[in-house]
Every structure is written in structure tokens, then in C-alpha cells.
Coordinates of C-alpha atoms in Angstrom, one line a residue:
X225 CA 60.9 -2.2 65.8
X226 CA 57.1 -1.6 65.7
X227 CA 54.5 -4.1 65.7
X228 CA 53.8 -3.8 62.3
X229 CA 57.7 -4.7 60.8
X230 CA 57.8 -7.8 63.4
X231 CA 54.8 -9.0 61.7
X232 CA 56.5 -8.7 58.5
X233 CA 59.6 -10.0 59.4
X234 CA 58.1 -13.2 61.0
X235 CA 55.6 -14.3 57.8
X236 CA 58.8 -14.1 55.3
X237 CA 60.6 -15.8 57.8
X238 CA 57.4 -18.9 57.9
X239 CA 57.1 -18.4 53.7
X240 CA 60.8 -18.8 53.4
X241 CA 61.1 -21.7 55.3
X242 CA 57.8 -24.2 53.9
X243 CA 58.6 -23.3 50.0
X244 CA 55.1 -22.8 49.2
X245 CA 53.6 -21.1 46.9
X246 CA 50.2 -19.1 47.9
X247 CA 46.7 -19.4 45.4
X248 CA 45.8 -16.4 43.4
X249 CA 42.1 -15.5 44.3
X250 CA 39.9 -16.9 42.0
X251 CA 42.5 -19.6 41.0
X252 CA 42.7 -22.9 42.6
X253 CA 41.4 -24.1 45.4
X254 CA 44.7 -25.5 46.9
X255 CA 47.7 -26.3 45.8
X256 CA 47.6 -28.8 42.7
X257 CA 51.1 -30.2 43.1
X258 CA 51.4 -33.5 40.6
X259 CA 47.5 -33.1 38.9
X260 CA 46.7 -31.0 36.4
X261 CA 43.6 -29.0 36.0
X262 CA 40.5 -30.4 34.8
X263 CA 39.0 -28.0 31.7
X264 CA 36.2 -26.9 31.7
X265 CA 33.5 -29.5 30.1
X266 CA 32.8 -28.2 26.4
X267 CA 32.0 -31.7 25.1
X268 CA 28.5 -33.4 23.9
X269 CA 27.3 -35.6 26.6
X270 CA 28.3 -38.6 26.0
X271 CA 25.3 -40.5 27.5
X272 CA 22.3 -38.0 26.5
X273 CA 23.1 -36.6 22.9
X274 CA 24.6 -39.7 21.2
X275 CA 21.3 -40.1 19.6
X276 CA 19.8 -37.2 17.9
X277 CA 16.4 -36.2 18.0
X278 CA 15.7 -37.0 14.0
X279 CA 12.0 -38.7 14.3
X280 CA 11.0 -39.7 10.7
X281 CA 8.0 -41.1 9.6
X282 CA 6.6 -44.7 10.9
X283 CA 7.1 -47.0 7.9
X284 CA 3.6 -47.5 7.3
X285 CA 2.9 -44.0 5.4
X286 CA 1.9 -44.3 2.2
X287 CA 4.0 -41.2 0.7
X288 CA 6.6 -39.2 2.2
X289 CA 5.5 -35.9 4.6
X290 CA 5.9 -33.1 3.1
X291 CA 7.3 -31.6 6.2
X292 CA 9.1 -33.4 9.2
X293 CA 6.7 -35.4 12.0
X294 CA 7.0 -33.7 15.8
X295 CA 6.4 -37.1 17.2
X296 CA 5.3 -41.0 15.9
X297 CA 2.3 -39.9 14.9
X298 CA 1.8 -38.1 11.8
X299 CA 0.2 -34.6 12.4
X300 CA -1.9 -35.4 8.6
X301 CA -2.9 -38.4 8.4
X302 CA -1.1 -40.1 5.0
X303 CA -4.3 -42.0 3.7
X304 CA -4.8 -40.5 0.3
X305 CA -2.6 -40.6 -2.5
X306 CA -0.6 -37.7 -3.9
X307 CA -1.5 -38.2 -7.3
X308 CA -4.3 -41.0 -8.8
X309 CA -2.9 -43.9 -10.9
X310 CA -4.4 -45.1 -14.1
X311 CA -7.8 -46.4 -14.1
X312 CA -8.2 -45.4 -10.8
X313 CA -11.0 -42.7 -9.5
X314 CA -11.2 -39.2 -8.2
X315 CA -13.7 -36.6 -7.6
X316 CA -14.7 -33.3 -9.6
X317 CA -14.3 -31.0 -6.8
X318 CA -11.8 -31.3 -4.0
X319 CA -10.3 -35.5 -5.2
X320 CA -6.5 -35.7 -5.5
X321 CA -5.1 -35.0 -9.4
X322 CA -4.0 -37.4 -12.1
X323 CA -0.5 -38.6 -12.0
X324 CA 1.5 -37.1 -14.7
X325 CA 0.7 -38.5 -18.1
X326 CA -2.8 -39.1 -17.6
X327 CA -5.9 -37.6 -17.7
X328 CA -9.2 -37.6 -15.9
X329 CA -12.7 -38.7 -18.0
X330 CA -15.9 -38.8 -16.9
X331 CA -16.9 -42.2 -16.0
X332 CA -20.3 -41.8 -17.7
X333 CA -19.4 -40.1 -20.9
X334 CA -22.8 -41.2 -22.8
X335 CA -20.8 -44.7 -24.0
X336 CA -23.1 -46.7 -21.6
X337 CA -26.9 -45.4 -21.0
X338 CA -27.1 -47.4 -17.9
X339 CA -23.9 -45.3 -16.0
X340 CA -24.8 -43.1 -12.8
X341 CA -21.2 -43.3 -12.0
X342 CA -20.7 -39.3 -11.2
X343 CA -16.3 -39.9 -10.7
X344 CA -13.4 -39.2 -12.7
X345 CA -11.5 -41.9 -14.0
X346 CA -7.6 -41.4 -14.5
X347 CA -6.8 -43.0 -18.0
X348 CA -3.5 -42.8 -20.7
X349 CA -4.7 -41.4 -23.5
X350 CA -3.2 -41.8 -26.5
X351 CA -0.6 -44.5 -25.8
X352 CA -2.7 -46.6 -28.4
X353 CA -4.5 -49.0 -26.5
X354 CA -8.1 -48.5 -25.3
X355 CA -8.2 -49.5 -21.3
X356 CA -10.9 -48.9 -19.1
X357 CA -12.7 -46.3 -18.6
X358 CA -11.4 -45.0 -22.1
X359 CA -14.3 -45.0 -24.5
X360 CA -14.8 -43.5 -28.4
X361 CA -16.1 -40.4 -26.8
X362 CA -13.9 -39.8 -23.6
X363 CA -10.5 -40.9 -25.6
X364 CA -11.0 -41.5 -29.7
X365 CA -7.0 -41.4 -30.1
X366 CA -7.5 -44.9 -28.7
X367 CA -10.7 -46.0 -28.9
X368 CA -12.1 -44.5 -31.9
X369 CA -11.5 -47.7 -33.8
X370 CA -9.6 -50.2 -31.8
X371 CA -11.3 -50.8 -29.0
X372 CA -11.0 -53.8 -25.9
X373 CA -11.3 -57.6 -27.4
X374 CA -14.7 -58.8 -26.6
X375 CA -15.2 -61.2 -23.4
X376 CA -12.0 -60.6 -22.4
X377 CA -11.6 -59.1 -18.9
X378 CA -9.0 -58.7 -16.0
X379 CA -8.8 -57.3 -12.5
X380 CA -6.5 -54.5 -10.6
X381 CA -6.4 -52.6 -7.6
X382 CA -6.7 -48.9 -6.6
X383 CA -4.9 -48.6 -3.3
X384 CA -7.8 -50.9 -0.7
X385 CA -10.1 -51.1 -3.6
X386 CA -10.1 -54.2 -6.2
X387 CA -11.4 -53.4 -9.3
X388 CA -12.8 -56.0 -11.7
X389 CA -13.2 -55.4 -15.8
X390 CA -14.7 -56.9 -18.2
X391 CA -15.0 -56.0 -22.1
X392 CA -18.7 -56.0 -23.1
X393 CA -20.5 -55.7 -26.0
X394 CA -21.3 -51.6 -26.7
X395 CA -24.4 -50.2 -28.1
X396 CA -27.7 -52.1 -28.0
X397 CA -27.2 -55.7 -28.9
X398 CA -30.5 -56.9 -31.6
X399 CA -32.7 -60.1 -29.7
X400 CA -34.3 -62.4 -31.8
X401 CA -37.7 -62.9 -30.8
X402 CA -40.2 -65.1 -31.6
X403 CA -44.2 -63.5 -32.7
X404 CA -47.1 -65.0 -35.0
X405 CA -45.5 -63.6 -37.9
X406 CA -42.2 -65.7 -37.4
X407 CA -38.5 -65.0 -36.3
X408 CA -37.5 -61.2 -36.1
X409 CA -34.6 -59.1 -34.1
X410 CA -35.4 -56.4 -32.3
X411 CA -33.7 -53.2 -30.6
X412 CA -33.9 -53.8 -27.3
X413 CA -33.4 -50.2 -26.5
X414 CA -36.3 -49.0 -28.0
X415 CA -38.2 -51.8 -28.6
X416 CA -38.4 -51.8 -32.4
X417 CA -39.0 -55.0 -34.2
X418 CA -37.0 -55.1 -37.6
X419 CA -37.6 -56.9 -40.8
X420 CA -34.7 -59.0 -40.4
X421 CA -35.8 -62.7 -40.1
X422 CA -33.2 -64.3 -37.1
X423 CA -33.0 -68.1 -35.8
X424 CA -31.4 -69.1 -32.6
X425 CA -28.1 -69.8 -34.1
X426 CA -27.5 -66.2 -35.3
X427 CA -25.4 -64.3 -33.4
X428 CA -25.2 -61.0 -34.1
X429 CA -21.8 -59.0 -34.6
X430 CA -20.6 -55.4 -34.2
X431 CA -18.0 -54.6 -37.6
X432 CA -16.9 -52.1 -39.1
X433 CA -16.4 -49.7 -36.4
X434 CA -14.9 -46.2 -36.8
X435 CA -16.9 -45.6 -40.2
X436 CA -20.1 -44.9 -41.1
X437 CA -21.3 -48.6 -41.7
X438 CA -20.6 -49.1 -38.1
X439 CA -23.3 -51.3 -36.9
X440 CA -24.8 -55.0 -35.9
X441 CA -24.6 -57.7 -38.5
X442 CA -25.7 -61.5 -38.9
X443 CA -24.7 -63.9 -41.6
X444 CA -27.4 -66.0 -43.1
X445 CA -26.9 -70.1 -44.0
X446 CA -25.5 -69.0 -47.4
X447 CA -22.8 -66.9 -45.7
X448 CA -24.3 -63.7 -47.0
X449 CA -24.0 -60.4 -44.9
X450 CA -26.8 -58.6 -43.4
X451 CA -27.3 -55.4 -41.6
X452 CA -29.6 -55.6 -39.0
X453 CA -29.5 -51.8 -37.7
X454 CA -26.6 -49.2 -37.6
X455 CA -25.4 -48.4 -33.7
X456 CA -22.2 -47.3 -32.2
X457 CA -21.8 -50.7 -31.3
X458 CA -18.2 -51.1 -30.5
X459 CA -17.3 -53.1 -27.5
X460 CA -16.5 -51.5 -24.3
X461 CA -15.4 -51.7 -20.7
X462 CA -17.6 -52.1 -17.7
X463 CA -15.6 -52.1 -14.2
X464 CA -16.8 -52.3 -11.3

């Protein structure tokens, strides 16, 4: 025989008596016997990924983001207000807008000669009651003739800010002052002394408002009606 068939002849004879089996290249490494293979590992990690990645915002935003946070800290800072609540303030050019249903008015609207206030004021106009910062001229629907109860005041607040209101006479109230010739109010506006005779006791009053009669009154002992001078009198708000 050559060299080559005894070489044959003796690893059948070895195969034949070890029943083995020989590994396919690229198969197992040896011979498995009882264990199975182990698959391939296609699963989440069970340690790493059991929490996602999900970072909302921290609790203490005022609104919600209107896109998702990178981190903990909010890329835009959530300090103003997406829209402005009633009686609250905003700016002309470039302040956030009225929340739907209201309206912004100027905060000095020529009710009150005093007002350097240059804001808007966010108000409900026409829900038929006259709140701050609603006046005859900024909302008539509901201050053109019912307007705030005199004296009477109350406070809110506008996010940090506490606002405190108070309703105050309108117009410009008469004086009664005192000169040679006796007892007589005066316009304190524009300094105009009237012919009305006052005393201490008087106290004048705004009636009639909404019509054309719309003006300051006294009563004398007898109970008798006077005018003193006509002036858009009616009582209004003053907040600060």
C-alpha cells in the first residue's frame, strides 16, 4: 500500500473507534455534549436601559416647555407667563399677550390726570362689572354707568407682585373753603371758587352718572339738592 492509503486507513480506524463527532469550522469550539448553545445576546441590558432617558422639566417651571429639556436645567428660562391674567400688566412693545377673553387698556386712559403709568392692563370687558383698571373711557360696556362702590378696596397678586386697590372718588372732588366773604367750594383742579355757600358738614356727592347731569352735589339743612359743578365724577380704581 502507499503511504498515502495507510494514512487513511489508520484515522478511520482512530474515528471509528472514539465515536466522536468532528466541529465544523466556524461552529463550536468543542464538542458541547449535554449544554446547549448560548444565543446570541439581542436583549436590552438589563442593568443600563431599565430607565429611559426621558428628562422632563424640574417641578418648579411655571408653564410647560414648549419643547423637551436636554438636561435639569431649562435651556429658556420659564419666568414669564405665557399669557397675562386679569388686572395684571404688560408692555406695548415686546410684553407677553392677554389671556383669552381679555383685553389690554392703557393704564392712563385720561380717567385720572395724575397717571404716568405707561403699561397695559389686562381687564374683562364686558362681563358687566367694572374692575380695575377698567374706566368709562377704557371699558364703557362696564363702566359707563356702574362703576366700583366707593371706599371699598381689595388686594391680588400678579405672579411675585401684590397688587393693592382701592375705589376712589373720580373727577375733581369740590373743597369748602373758608375766605372774608364766608363759606364757598371750590374746584380744586383749577382753582375756581363757586357761588355755592358749603359748611363742614357737607359732603359732597357724585350722582347721576352716565347722563348729562353727571356731576357733584350737596344737600342743604332743608334736604334740598344742589349742584355744585358738573364733572365726570364717577368713582374709580386706583391700584398700586
Amino acid at each position: 500500500q502507499s503511504m498515502m492509503t495507510r494514512i487513511v486507513a489508520f484515522t478511520a480506524l482512530v474515528l471509528s473507534s472514539c465515536g466522536g463527532t468532528t466541529d465544523v469550522l466556524g461552529g463550536d469550539v468543542g464538542t458541547d455534549g449535554s449544554l446547549p448553545d448560548t444565543p446570541a445576546d439581542g436583549d436590552i441590558d438589563p442593568v443600563l436601559d431599565t430607565i429611559l432617558d426621558t428628562w422632563n422639566d424640574p417641578t418648579i417651571d411655571v408653564i410647560t416647555d414648549t419643547f423637551t429639556d436636554t438636561g435639569l436645567v431649562d435651556p429658556i428660562a420659564d419666568t414669564t407667563p405665557a399669557c397675562v391674567t386679569e388686572g395684571c400688566p404688560t408692555w406695548p412693545d415686546g410684553g407677553a399677550p392677554c389671556c383669552p377673553g381679555l383685553v389690554s387698556v392703557p393704564a392712563c386712559d385720561g380717567s385720572d390726570p395724575t397717571c404716568t403709568d405707561g403699561r397695559l392692563f389686562c381687564v374683562a370687558c364686558g362681563n358687566g362689572s367694572c374692575d380695575p383698571f377698567e374706566t368709562r373711557n377704557g371699558c364703557f360696556a362696564d363702566c359707563g354707568r356702574d362703576t366700583c362702590d366707593l371706599y371699598t378696596g381689595f388686594g391680588y397678586s400678579c405672579g411675585d407682585t401684590m397688587m393693592s386697590c382701592s375705589c376712589d372718588p373720580g373727577g375733581c372732588m369740590p373743597e369748602c373753603i373758608g375766605s372774608s366773604a364766608g363759606m364757598y367750594w371750590m374746584n380744586p383742579c383749577t382753582g375756581e371758587m363757586t357761588d355755592v355757600h358749603c359748611a363742614s358738614f357737607m359732603e359732597p356727592a357724585c350722582r347721576y352718572v352716565g347722563s348729562w347731569s353727571e356731576g357733584w352735589y350737596i344737600l342743604d339743612p332743608a334736604g334740598v339738592e344742589h349742584i355744585v359743578y358738573w364733572d365726570l365724577c364717577a368713582p374709580i380704581w386706583h391700584c398700586s
